[in-house]
């Protein structure tokens, strides 16, 4: 079984990925916390004279507060990876403000509880995704605890989960079904990764109430049908349901319930038939309107029916972020058959995740138009805050993942990206020098405290030839990989001639 390296064990050293990651780090380091937390304070009755943010973080926007959750996650990840004390302090400051804004019952948000009242009375007609936003806040708090070891953040996340549990468990079966059935076009009751966040919180706390709450977000209208082998993706909103698959995979890893693994594997089969050349998905849905039918973006169309999918709103950047997380877990289930997953990850990395970010600001596109004559539009520093602005800064904060993977005695290189990896168990550092895709060559330099035997795995389709210390070596192939098994020494050099794949 392969696992990712920790964010502080991999460093991008050159090229477009390193540049765009650094741009977002600067953006986060210089972002005005008073403006970020303005609506939280106002909702809690705490005076704030900061200039309000605009766009989807405006004082009258239903999604206000979602960006703060992603911001906290990204801040924590940058702080850990780069050992940046200033960003650590900034993350703690945000959590401390959230603690001051939290209500005694555990509720914490930039909007009032009346939005949940309205959701429960109107189901999905007059609100905009309150549980989506609460999930982002909860996840940000958990990430601050996991990456920066701040117990106050975990306490706030648990209190918020208990608040939601106390609220939702009072509702009838059909009321819960109504507010969590996200089948309408552009569902206003979208709840995103709430289930995933709650399963993660259960992993941290072993709190049975939190697990019981997490299970409520595994909806049978979607999950049960996938487990039965049905393809129900057409017309569903992609980035509502991608996080539901991540939650199902979490549930399987916790409980071993096979139906959730079955559902996730079948989902991926269905997703492949809706995946663009850039590795991402989401395109359109047909919605009835007076006098005809309109097309809405961000949804899945029919399987294998991409010929009319380029509507100008296709390939939502958030979907790439969540698809990558699905692929990570699929690979953890089956590395020996995982070359397809690795290829998909690599395609996403270059063509949908890196592509989502501006080379000038690091900020994200919402949709990534793929039709001819289309142009890219990126978010601004303080005036837009689309969902993909938020997921985009988090994606840049963890851009170094999914390049290198490890198992007990194997090292897997997935992408030719200039980087270094610290393999602490082997007391080794491996540096990759490459200008791919501008050059079809990569050189790995091993620094190791003492000689060690392990296997280096490369994707067979990606490699034309290999030299070790200037000597050509035969290519041992197994399950779609090239396996280089040997005792590695300090300053060993592996030169890879990359195939034009």
Short mmCIF file of C-alpha atoms in Angstrom, two decimals:
data_model
loop_
_atom_site.label_atom_id
_atom_site.label_comp_id
_atom_site.label_asym_id
_atom_site.label_seq_id
_atom_site.Cartn_x
_atom_site.Cartn_y
_atom_site.Cartn_z
CA UNK A 1 0.00 0.00 0.00
CA UNK A 2 1.36 3.39 -0.99
CA UNK A 3 0.92 6.58 1.03
CA UNK A 4 1.60 10.23 0.33
CA UNK A 5 4.49 11.93 2.02
CA UNK A 6 3.64 14.62 4.55
CA UNK A 7 3.45 18.16 3.18
CA UNK A 8 6.65 19.10 5.02
CA UNK A 9 8.55 16.20 3.43
CA UNK A 10 8.19 17.35 -0.19
CA UNK A 11 9.38 20.69 -1.54
CA UNK A 12 8.83 22.16 -5.00
CA UNK A 13 12.12 23.61 -6.19
CA UNK A 14 11.52 25.22 -9.60
CA UNK A 15 9.05 25.68 -12.41
CA UNK A 16 5.43 26.72 -12.73
CA UNK A 17 4.16 24.72 -9.76
CA UNK A 18 6.67 26.28 -7.37
CA UNK A 19 5.89 29.75 -8.76
CA UNK A 20 2.12 29.54 -8.40
CA UNK A 21 2.35 27.98 -4.96
CA UNK A 22 4.57 30.86 -3.84
CA UNK A 23 2.17 33.45 -5.27
CA UNK A 24 -0.68 32.05 -3.18
CA UNK A 25 1.52 31.87 -0.09
CA UNK A 26 2.26 35.58 -0.48
CA UNK A 27 -1.46 36.28 -0.99
CA UNK A 28 -2.31 34.48 2.25
CA UNK A 29 0.56 36.05 4.19
CA UNK A 30 -0.55 39.56 3.24
CA UNK A 31 -4.33 39.03 3.47
CA UNK A 32 -6.07 41.31 5.99
CA UNK A 33 -7.43 39.09 8.79
CA UNK A 34 -9.77 41.84 9.98
CA UNK A 35 -11.47 41.85 6.58
CA UNK A 36 -11.50 38.04 6.46
CA UNK A 37 -13.28 37.77 9.82
CA UNK A 38 -15.53 40.85 9.52
CA UNK A 39 -18.78 38.96 8.91
CA UNK A 40 -18.02 36.45 11.68
CA UNK A 41 -17.64 39.30 14.14
CA UNK A 42 -20.76 41.11 12.92
CA UNK A 43 -22.80 37.91 13.20
CA UNK A 44 -21.56 37.45 16.77
CA UNK A 45 -22.35 41.03 17.75
CA UNK A 46 -18.67 42.00 17.95
CA UNK A 47 -17.89 45.46 16.54
CA UNK A 48 -15.88 45.52 13.32
CA UNK A 49 -14.92 48.54 11.24
CA UNK A 50 -13.06 46.52 8.60
CA UNK A 51 -13.95 46.99 4.97
CA UNK A 52 -16.27 44.10 4.01
CA UNK A 53 -15.17 41.64 1.35
CA UNK A 54 -17.20 41.49 -1.84
CA UNK A 55 -18.53 38.81 -4.15
CA UNK A 56 -19.39 35.53 -2.47
CA UNK A 57 -18.06 36.81 0.87
CA UNK A 58 -20.22 39.96 0.90
CA UNK A 59 -22.28 40.73 3.99
CA UNK A 60 -25.52 39.75 2.24
CA UNK A 61 -24.24 36.61 0.46
CA UNK A 62 -25.49 33.23 1.64
CA UNK A 63 -22.04 31.63 1.31
CA UNK A 64 -20.21 34.19 3.44
CA UNK A 65 -17.67 32.47 5.64
CA UNK A 66 -16.80 29.62 3.29
CA UNK A 67 -13.58 31.29 2.14
CA UNK A 68 -12.40 31.70 5.73
CA UNK A 69 -12.55 27.92 6.19
CA UNK A 70 -10.46 27.22 3.09
CA UNK A 71 -8.13 30.08 4.04
CA UNK A 72 -7.50 28.53 7.45
CA UNK A 73 -6.79 25.14 5.86
CA UNK A 74 -4.36 26.67 3.37
CA UNK A 75 -2.67 28.80 6.04
CA UNK A 76 -2.09 25.73 8.23
CA UNK A 77 -0.71 23.68 5.34
CA UNK A 78 1.70 26.40 4.24
CA UNK A 79 2.80 26.95 7.84
CA UNK A 80 3.59 23.26 8.35
CA UNK A 81 5.23 22.65 4.98
CA UNK A 82 7.50 25.69 5.12
CA UNK A 83 7.91 25.88 8.91
CA UNK A 84 6.60 29.43 8.61
CA UNK A 85 6.07 30.85 12.08
CA UNK A 86 4.27 33.97 10.83
CA UNK A 87 1.62 31.87 9.08
CA UNK A 88 1.29 29.66 12.17
CA UNK A 89 0.57 32.78 14.23
CA UNK A 90 -1.91 33.95 11.59
CA UNK A 91 -3.78 30.63 11.70
CA UNK A 92 -3.93 30.79 15.51
CA UNK A 93 -5.24 34.36 15.29
CA UNK A 94 -8.09 33.27 13.02
CA UNK A 95 -9.01 30.41 15.36
CA UNK A 96 -8.96 32.76 18.36
CA UNK A 97 -11.34 35.14 16.57
CA UNK A 98 -13.59 32.22 15.72
CA UNK A 99 -13.56 31.20 19.39
CA UNK A 100 -14.71 34.69 20.33
CA UNK A 101 -17.48 34.49 17.73
CA UNK A 102 -18.74 31.02 18.70
CA UNK A 103 -22.03 30.86 20.56
CA UNK A 104 -22.39 28.94 23.83
CA UNK A 105 -24.37 26.24 21.98
CA UNK A 106 -21.41 25.58 19.66
CA UNK A 107 -22.75 27.41 16.62
CA UNK A 108 -20.04 29.20 14.64
CA UNK A 109 -20.58 30.91 11.32
CA UNK A 110 -20.61 34.21 9.44
CA UNK A 111 -24.40 33.96 9.05
CA UNK A 112 -27.10 33.52 11.66
CA UNK A 113 -28.84 30.34 12.75
CA UNK A 114 -31.99 31.60 11.04
CA UNK A 115 -30.53 30.39 7.73
CA UNK A 116 -30.79 26.83 9.07
CA UNK A 117 -34.30 27.58 10.31
CA UNK A 118 -35.17 28.62 6.78
CA UNK A 119 -33.55 25.54 5.27
CA UNK A 120 -35.63 23.33 7.55
CA UNK A 121 -38.86 25.14 6.73
CA UNK A 122 -38.31 25.68 3.01
CA UNK A 123 -35.87 22.83 2.36
CA UNK A 124 -34.01 24.17 -0.68
CA UNK A 125 -35.85 27.18 -2.01
CA UNK A 126 -34.66 30.32 -0.20
CA UNK A 127 -31.19 29.59 1.18
CA UNK A 128 -27.77 29.08 -0.34
CA UNK A 129 -25.97 26.03 0.96
CA UNK A 130 -25.52 26.71 4.70
CA UNK A 131 -24.14 23.24 5.44
CA UNK A 132 -21.63 23.67 2.60
CA UNK A 133 -20.23 26.70 4.43
CA UNK A 134 -20.31 25.09 7.87
CA UNK A 135 -18.34 22.19 6.44
CA UNK A 136 -15.60 24.54 5.20
CA UNK A 137 -15.33 26.18 8.63
CA UNK A 138 -15.23 22.82 10.41
CA UNK A 139 -12.59 21.47 8.00
CA UNK A 140 -10.42 24.57 8.44
CA UNK A 141 -10.51 24.16 12.19
CA UNK A 142 -9.59 20.48 11.95
CA UNK A 143 -6.71 21.24 9.59
CA UNK A 144 -5.38 23.83 12.02
CA UNK A 145 -5.37 21.18 14.73
CA UNK A 146 -3.95 18.38 12.57
CA UNK A 147 -1.19 20.40 10.91
CA UNK A 148 -0.39 22.90 13.65
CA UNK A 149 -1.46 21.03 16.80
CA UNK A 150 -3.84 23.68 18.12
CA UNK A 151 -6.34 22.04 20.52
CA UNK A 152 -8.62 25.10 20.61
CA UNK A 153 -9.36 24.55 16.92
CA UNK A 154 -10.38 20.94 17.51
CA UNK A 155 -12.61 22.00 20.40
CA UNK A 156 -14.46 24.47 18.19
CA UNK A 157 -14.92 21.85 15.46
CA UNK A 158 -16.33 19.33 17.93
CA UNK A 159 -18.67 21.91 19.45
CA UNK A 160 -19.97 22.82 15.99
CA UNK A 161 -20.52 19.15 15.15
CA UNK A 162 -22.44 18.66 18.39
CA UNK A 163 -24.56 21.70 17.59
CA UNK A 164 -25.45 20.25 14.18
CA UNK A 165 -26.14 16.84 15.75
CA UNK A 166 -28.48 18.35 18.31
CA UNK A 167 -30.30 20.25 15.62
CA UNK A 168 -30.64 17.72 12.85
CA UNK A 169 -31.49 14.74 15.04
CA UNK A 170 -34.72 16.47 16.08
CA UNK A 171 -36.00 16.38 12.53
CA UNK A 172 -38.19 13.69 10.99
CA UNK A 173 -36.83 11.17 8.50
CA UNK A 174 -38.56 12.90 5.59
CA UNK A 175 -37.52 16.38 6.66
CA UNK A 176 -33.89 15.23 6.74
CA UNK A 177 -34.38 13.56 3.37
CA UNK A 178 -35.77 16.80 1.98
CA UNK A 179 -32.98 19.09 3.13
CA UNK A 180 -30.21 16.62 2.16
CA UNK A 181 -31.59 15.52 -1.24
CA UNK A 182 -29.49 17.56 -3.66
CA UNK A 183 -30.99 16.47 -6.96
CA UNK A 184 -32.20 19.78 -8.34
CA UNK A 185 -30.18 21.76 -10.85
CA UNK A 186 -27.73 24.01 -8.96
CA UNK A 187 -29.01 22.75 -5.59
CA UNK A 188 -29.29 25.54 -3.06
CA UNK A 189 -29.12 22.95 -0.27
CA UNK A 190 -25.70 21.63 -1.38
CA UNK A 191 -23.83 20.34 1.68
CA UNK A 192 -20.46 19.58 0.11
CA UNK A 193 -18.04 17.53 2.18
CA UNK A 194 -19.90 17.65 5.47
CA UNK A 195 -19.88 13.86 5.71
CA UNK A 196 -16.17 13.70 4.90
CA UNK A 197 -15.36 16.34 7.53
CA UNK A 198 -17.41 14.55 10.16
CA UNK A 199 -15.76 11.18 9.48
CA UNK A 200 -12.37 12.92 9.78
CA UNK A 201 -13.51 14.46 13.06
CA UNK A 202 -14.62 11.04 14.29
CA UNK A 203 -11.15 9.69 13.44
CA UNK A 204 -9.68 12.38 15.67
CA UNK A 205 -12.10 12.00 18.57
CA UNK A 206 -13.81 8.56 18.44
CA UNK A 207 -16.99 10.47 19.35
CA UNK A 208 -19.95 8.20 18.54
CA UNK A 209 -22.36 11.15 18.17
CA UNK A 210 -20.18 12.56 15.43
CA UNK A 211 -20.11 9.22 13.59
CA UNK A 212 -23.92 8.95 13.80
CA UNK A 213 -24.19 12.45 12.35
CA UNK A 214 -21.73 11.69 9.55
CA UNK A 215 -23.83 8.73 8.41
CA UNK A 216 -26.82 10.99 7.83
CA UNK A 217 -24.95 12.70 4.99
CA UNK A 218 -24.50 9.39 3.10
CA UNK A 219 -27.67 9.69 1.06
CA UNK A 220 -29.26 6.59 -0.43
CA UNK A 221 -30.66 8.41 -3.48
CA UNK A 222 -27.06 8.51 -4.66
CA UNK A 223 -24.98 6.01 -2.71
CA UNK A 224 -27.36 3.04 -2.64
CA UNK A 225 -27.93 3.21 -6.37
CA UNK A 226 -24.21 3.37 -7.10
CA UNK A 227 -23.68 0.36 -4.83
CA UNK A 228 -26.32 -1.49 -6.89
CA UNK A 229 -24.39 -0.78 -10.08
CA UNK A 230 -26.59 2.00 -11.45
CA UNK A 231 -25.26 5.07 -13.24
CA UNK A 232 -27.18 7.98 -11.73
CA UNK A 233 -24.75 10.82 -12.46
CA UNK A 234 -26.54 12.48 -15.36
CA UNK A 235 -27.91 15.94 -14.41
CA UNK A 236 -26.46 15.78 -10.88
CA UNK A 237 -24.36 18.72 -9.69
CA UNK A 238 -20.78 17.44 -9.83
CA UNK A 239 -19.17 19.25 -6.91
CA UNK A 240 -22.05 18.41 -4.61
CA UNK A 241 -21.60 14.70 -5.18
CA UNK A 242 -17.83 14.31 -5.56
CA UNK A 243 -17.37 15.08 -1.82
CA UNK A 244 -20.09 12.55 -1.01
CA UNK A 245 -17.91 9.88 -2.64
CA UNK A 246 -14.94 11.00 -0.53
CA UNK A 247 -17.13 10.56 2.55
CA UNK A 248 -18.19 7.09 1.40
CA UNK A 249 -14.54 6.10 0.99
CA UNK A 250 -13.81 7.42 4.47
CA UNK A 251 -16.70 5.38 5.83
CA UNK A 252 -15.41 2.21 4.19
CA UNK A 253 -11.93 2.75 5.62
CA UNK A 254 -13.42 3.20 9.09
CA UNK A 255 -16.06 0.45 9.10
CA UNK A 256 -15.18 -1.96 6.29
CA UNK A 257 -18.72 -1.74 4.91
CA UNK A 258 -18.21 -3.15 1.41
CA UNK A 259 -21.18 -1.37 -0.16
CA UNK A 260 -19.42 1.98 0.24
CA UNK A 261 -16.29 0.71 -1.47
CA UNK A 262 -18.45 -0.81 -4.20
CA UNK A 263 -20.28 2.47 -4.64
CA UNK A 264 -17.03 4.44 -4.92
CA UNK A 265 -15.46 2.06 -7.43
CA UNK A 266 -18.59 2.08 -9.59
CA UNK A 267 -18.76 5.85 -9.32
CA UNK A 268 -15.26 6.12 -10.75
CA UNK A 269 -16.24 3.90 -13.67
CA UNK A 270 -19.16 6.25 -14.33
CA UNK A 271 -16.96 9.33 -13.92
CA UNK A 272 -14.45 8.20 -16.54
CA UNK A 273 -17.15 8.45 -19.19
CA UNK A 274 -17.63 12.11 -18.29
CA UNK A 275 -13.99 13.14 -17.95
CA UNK A 276 -12.43 15.72 -20.24
CA UNK A 277 -8.91 15.54 -21.66
CA UNK A 278 -7.70 17.70 -18.74
CA UNK A 279 -8.77 15.03 -16.22
CA UNK A 280 -11.64 17.09 -14.83
CA UNK A 281 -15.40 16.78 -15.26
CA UNK A 282 -18.68 18.73 -14.96
CA UNK A 283 -20.41 20.28 -17.91
CA UNK A 284 -24.15 20.72 -18.20
CA UNK A 285 -27.60 19.68 -17.11
CA UNK A 286 -30.92 20.14 -18.84
CA UNK A 287 -33.37 22.22 -16.78
CA UNK A 288 -36.99 22.75 -17.81
CA UNK A 289 -38.02 26.38 -18.21
CA UNK A 290 -41.09 28.04 -19.59
CA UNK A 291 -41.22 27.38 -23.32
CA UNK A 292 -38.35 24.90 -23.45
CA UNK A 293 -35.17 23.67 -21.80
CA UNK A 294 -32.09 25.56 -20.62
CA UNK A 295 -28.61 24.21 -20.01
CA UNK A 296 -26.83 24.72 -16.70
CA UNK A 297 -23.12 24.24 -16.12
CA UNK A 298 -21.37 22.38 -13.29
CA UNK A 299 -23.34 19.15 -13.78
CA UNK A 300 -22.65 15.80 -15.38
CA UNK A 301 -24.13 14.88 -18.71
CA UNK A 302 -24.62 11.40 -20.13
CA UNK A 303 -21.84 8.83 -19.96
CA UNK A 304 -19.64 9.07 -23.04
CA UNK A 305 -21.56 12.11 -24.30
CA UNK A 306 -19.01 14.90 -24.31
CA UNK A 307 -19.63 15.99 -27.87
CA UNK A 308 -21.94 18.82 -26.78
CA UNK A 309 -20.47 19.44 -23.33
CA UNK A 310 -18.46 22.59 -24.09
CA UNK A 311 -21.03 25.10 -22.92
CA UNK A 312 -18.55 27.70 -21.63
CA UNK A 313 -19.13 26.70 -18.01
CA UNK A 314 -17.50 23.29 -18.04
CA UNK A 315 -14.68 21.89 -15.91
CA UNK A 316 -15.36 23.59 -12.58
CA UNK A 317 -12.04 23.95 -10.76
CA UNK A 318 -13.44 22.66 -7.44
CA UNK A 319 -14.18 19.35 -9.16
CA UNK A 320 -10.50 18.83 -9.99
CA UNK A 321 -9.57 19.39 -6.33
CA UNK A 322 -12.07 16.78 -5.15
CA UNK A 323 -11.34 14.30 -7.94
CA UNK A 324 -7.69 14.31 -6.90
CA UNK A 325 -8.72 13.36 -3.36
CA UNK A 326 -10.81 10.47 -4.69
CA UNK A 327 -7.88 9.22 -6.75
CA UNK A 328 -5.55 9.36 -3.73
CA UNK A 329 -7.81 7.01 -1.82
CA UNK A 330 -8.36 4.72 -4.80
CA UNK A 331 -4.60 4.36 -5.08
CA UNK A 332 -4.36 3.53 -1.38
CA UNK A 333 -6.79 0.68 -2.02
CA UNK A 334 -4.93 -0.78 -5.01
CA UNK A 335 -1.45 0.35 -6.00
CA UNK A 336 -0.67 -2.72 -8.11
CA UNK A 337 -3.50 -1.78 -10.48
CA UNK A 338 -3.11 1.91 -9.81
CA UNK A 339 -1.32 3.16 -12.93
CA UNK A 340 -4.63 4.42 -14.29
CA UNK A 341 -5.18 6.39 -11.08
CA UNK A 342 -1.65 7.81 -11.25
CA UNK A 343 -2.13 8.87 -14.87
CA UNK A 344 -5.38 10.57 -13.97
CA UNK A 345 -3.72 12.36 -11.04
CA UNK A 346 -0.91 13.57 -13.27
CA UNK A 347 -3.34 14.85 -15.90
CA UNK A 348 -5.26 16.73 -13.21
CA UNK A 349 -2.08 18.13 -11.71
CA UNK A 350 -0.94 19.82 -14.89
CA UNK A 351 -4.13 20.45 -16.82
CA UNK A 352 -6.81 21.22 -14.21
CA UNK A 353 -5.16 22.06 -10.86
CA UNK A 354 -2.11 23.99 -12.05
CA UNK A 355 -4.21 25.36 -14.91
CA UNK A 356 -6.79 26.67 -12.46
CA UNK A 357 -4.29 29.17 -11.04
CA UNK A 358 -3.11 32.41 -12.60
CA UNK A 359 0.62 32.62 -13.36
CA UNK A 360 0.46 36.28 -12.28
CA UNK A 361 -1.51 36.09 -9.00
CA UNK A 362 -1.96 32.40 -8.19
CA UNK A 363 -5.71 33.00 -7.85
CA UNK A 364 -8.16 30.63 -9.43
CA UNK A 365 -10.52 30.26 -12.32
CA UNK A 366 -14.07 29.25 -11.52
CA UNK A 367 -14.76 27.32 -14.72
CA UNK A 368 -11.99 26.26 -17.09
CA UNK A 369 -13.52 26.79 -20.55
CA UNK A 370 -12.22 24.26 -23.04
CA UNK A 371 -14.01 25.28 -26.22
CA UNK A 372 -12.42 27.25 -29.04
CA UNK A 373 -12.37 31.02 -28.72
CA UNK A 374 -12.81 30.90 -24.95
CA UNK A 375 -10.84 33.04 -22.51
CA UNK A 376 -9.86 32.51 -18.89
CA UNK A 377 -11.16 34.65 -16.03
CA UNK A 378 -9.38 34.60 -12.66
CA UNK A 379 -10.62 35.80 -9.30
CA UNK A 380 -9.42 39.06 -7.77
CA UNK A 381 -7.79 39.59 -4.39
CA UNK A 382 -10.80 40.96 -2.47
CA UNK A 383 -13.80 41.14 -4.80
CA UNK A 384 -14.93 37.71 -6.06
CA UNK A 385 -14.45 34.70 -3.72
CA UNK A 386 -16.12 32.06 -5.84
CA UNK A 387 -16.09 28.53 -4.42
CA UNK A 388 -13.09 27.87 -6.67
CA UNK A 389 -11.23 30.90 -5.31
CA UNK A 390 -11.42 29.14 -1.96
CA UNK A 391 -10.61 25.59 -3.08
CA UNK A 392 -7.94 27.07 -5.37
CA UNK A 393 -5.84 28.59 -2.60
CA UNK A 394 -6.05 25.31 -0.69
CA UNK A 395 -5.03 23.35 -3.82
CA UNK A 396 -1.95 25.57 -4.20
CA UNK A 397 -1.04 25.04 -0.52
CA UNK A 398 -0.73 21.27 -1.12
CA UNK A 399 0.54 21.32 -4.70
CA UNK A 400 3.56 19.22 -3.72
CA UNK A 401 1.47 16.13 -2.95
CA UNK A 402 0.94 13.21 -5.35
CA UNK A 403 4.36 13.57 -6.95
CA UNK A 404 6.06 11.00 -4.69
CA UNK A 405 4.57 8.04 -2.81
CA UNK A 406 6.09 5.57 -0.38
CA UNK A 407 5.50 2.15 1.09
CA UNK A 408 7.65 0.28 3.57
CA UNK A 409 10.37 -0.52 1.04
CA UNK A 410 9.30 1.18 -2.20
CA UNK A 411 9.44 4.72 -3.54
CA UNK A 412 7.08 5.64 -6.37
CA UNK A 413 7.64 8.65 -8.63
CA UNK A 414 4.43 9.72 -10.36
CA UNK A 415 5.28 13.06 -11.98
CA UNK A 416 8.36 14.69 -13.47
CA UNK A 417 8.21 17.85 -11.37
CA UNK A 418 11.29 19.59 -9.95
CA UNK A 419 11.16 18.70 -6.26
CA UNK A 420 12.90 17.15 -3.29
CA UNK A 421 11.48 14.48 -1.01
CA UNK A 422 12.67 13.60 2.49
CA UNK A 423 12.20 9.87 3.10
CA UNK A 424 12.76 9.92 6.82
CA UNK A 425 12.41 6.19 7.36
CA UNK A 426 15.37 5.65 5.02
CA UNK A 427 17.30 8.75 6.16
CA UNK A 428 17.31 9.75 2.52
CA UNK A 429 16.65 12.81 0.41
CA UNK A 430 15.93 12.48 -3.29
CA UNK A 431 16.13 15.53 -5.53
CA UNK A 432 14.52 15.56 -8.95
CA UNK A 433 15.97 17.94 -11.53
CA UNK A 434 13.75 18.35 -14.58
CA UNK A 435 12.26 20.88 -16.96
CA UNK A 436 9.50 18.54 -18.12
CA UNK A 437 7.43 19.02 -20.26
CA UNK A 438 9.81 21.42 -22.02
CA UNK A 439 12.51 18.76 -21.87
CA UNK A 440 12.08 14.97 -21.93
CA UNK A 441 14.67 14.30 -19.25
CA UNK A 442 14.76 13.96 -15.48
CA UNK A 443 17.66 13.32 -13.12
CA UNK A 444 17.28 11.98 -9.59
CA UNK A 445 20.11 12.48 -7.09
CA UNK A 446 20.13 10.32 -3.95
CA UNK A 447 21.47 11.64 -0.67
CA UNK A 448 21.42 8.92 1.98
CA UNK A 449 23.04 8.46 5.38
CA UNK A 450 23.97 4.85 4.70
CA UNK A 451 23.39 2.39 1.85
CA UNK A 452 19.82 1.07 1.74
CA UNK A 453 17.96 -1.47 -0.34
CA UNK A 454 14.63 -0.40 -1.78
CA UNK A 455 12.69 -0.36 -5.03
CA UNK A 456 12.17 2.76 -7.12
CA UNK A 457 9.00 2.55 -9.21
CA UNK A 458 8.36 4.57 -12.36
CA UNK A 459 5.38 4.37 -14.69
CA UNK A 460 6.33 2.12 -17.60
CA UNK A 461 4.57 4.23 -20.24
CA UNK A 462 6.46 7.36 -19.09
CA UNK A 463 10.02 6.00 -19.40
CA UNK A 464 12.08 5.34 -22.50
CA UNK A 465 15.46 4.58 -20.90
CA UNK A 466 17.27 4.74 -17.55
CA UNK A 467 20.92 5.21 -16.60
CA UNK A 468 22.31 4.82 -13.10
CA UNK A 469 25.64 6.50 -12.52
CA UNK A 470 26.03 6.86 -16.32
CA UNK A 471 25.44 3.15 -16.95
CA UNK A 472 22.35 2.03 -18.88
CA UNK A 473 20.20 -0.46 -17.02
CA UNK A 474 17.63 -2.96 -18.22
CA UNK A 475 14.02 -2.08 -17.53
CA UNK A 476 12.29 -4.60 -15.30
CA UNK A 477 8.55 -4.24 -15.86
CA UNK A 478 5.75 -5.28 -13.52
CA UNK A 479 2.04 -4.34 -13.46
CA UNK A 480 2.60 -1.24 -15.59
CA UNK A 481 5.62 -0.06 -13.58
CA UNK A 482 9.35 -0.09 -14.14
CA UNK A 483 10.92 -1.47 -10.96
CA UNK A 484 14.50 -0.53 -10.07
CA UNK A 485 15.45 -2.75 -7.14
CA UNK A 486 18.95 -2.24 -5.77
CA UNK A 487 21.07 -1.02 -2.90
CA UNK A 488 21.22 2.75 -3.24
CA UNK A 489 24.25 4.72 -2.12
CA UNK A 490 24.88 8.35 -1.35
CA UNK A 491 25.19 10.47 -4.52
CA UNK A 492 23.74 7.80 -6.80
CA UNK A 493 22.35 9.49 -9.91
CA UNK A 494 19.43 8.14 -11.93
CA UNK A 495 18.95 9.66 -15.37
CA UNK A 496 15.54 9.10 -16.92
CA UNK A 497 14.79 9.57 -20.60
CA UNK A 498 11.10 10.41 -20.61
CA UNK A 499 8.86 8.86 -23.24
CA UNK A 500 6.61 11.23 -25.19
CA UNK A 501 3.46 9.94 -23.52
#
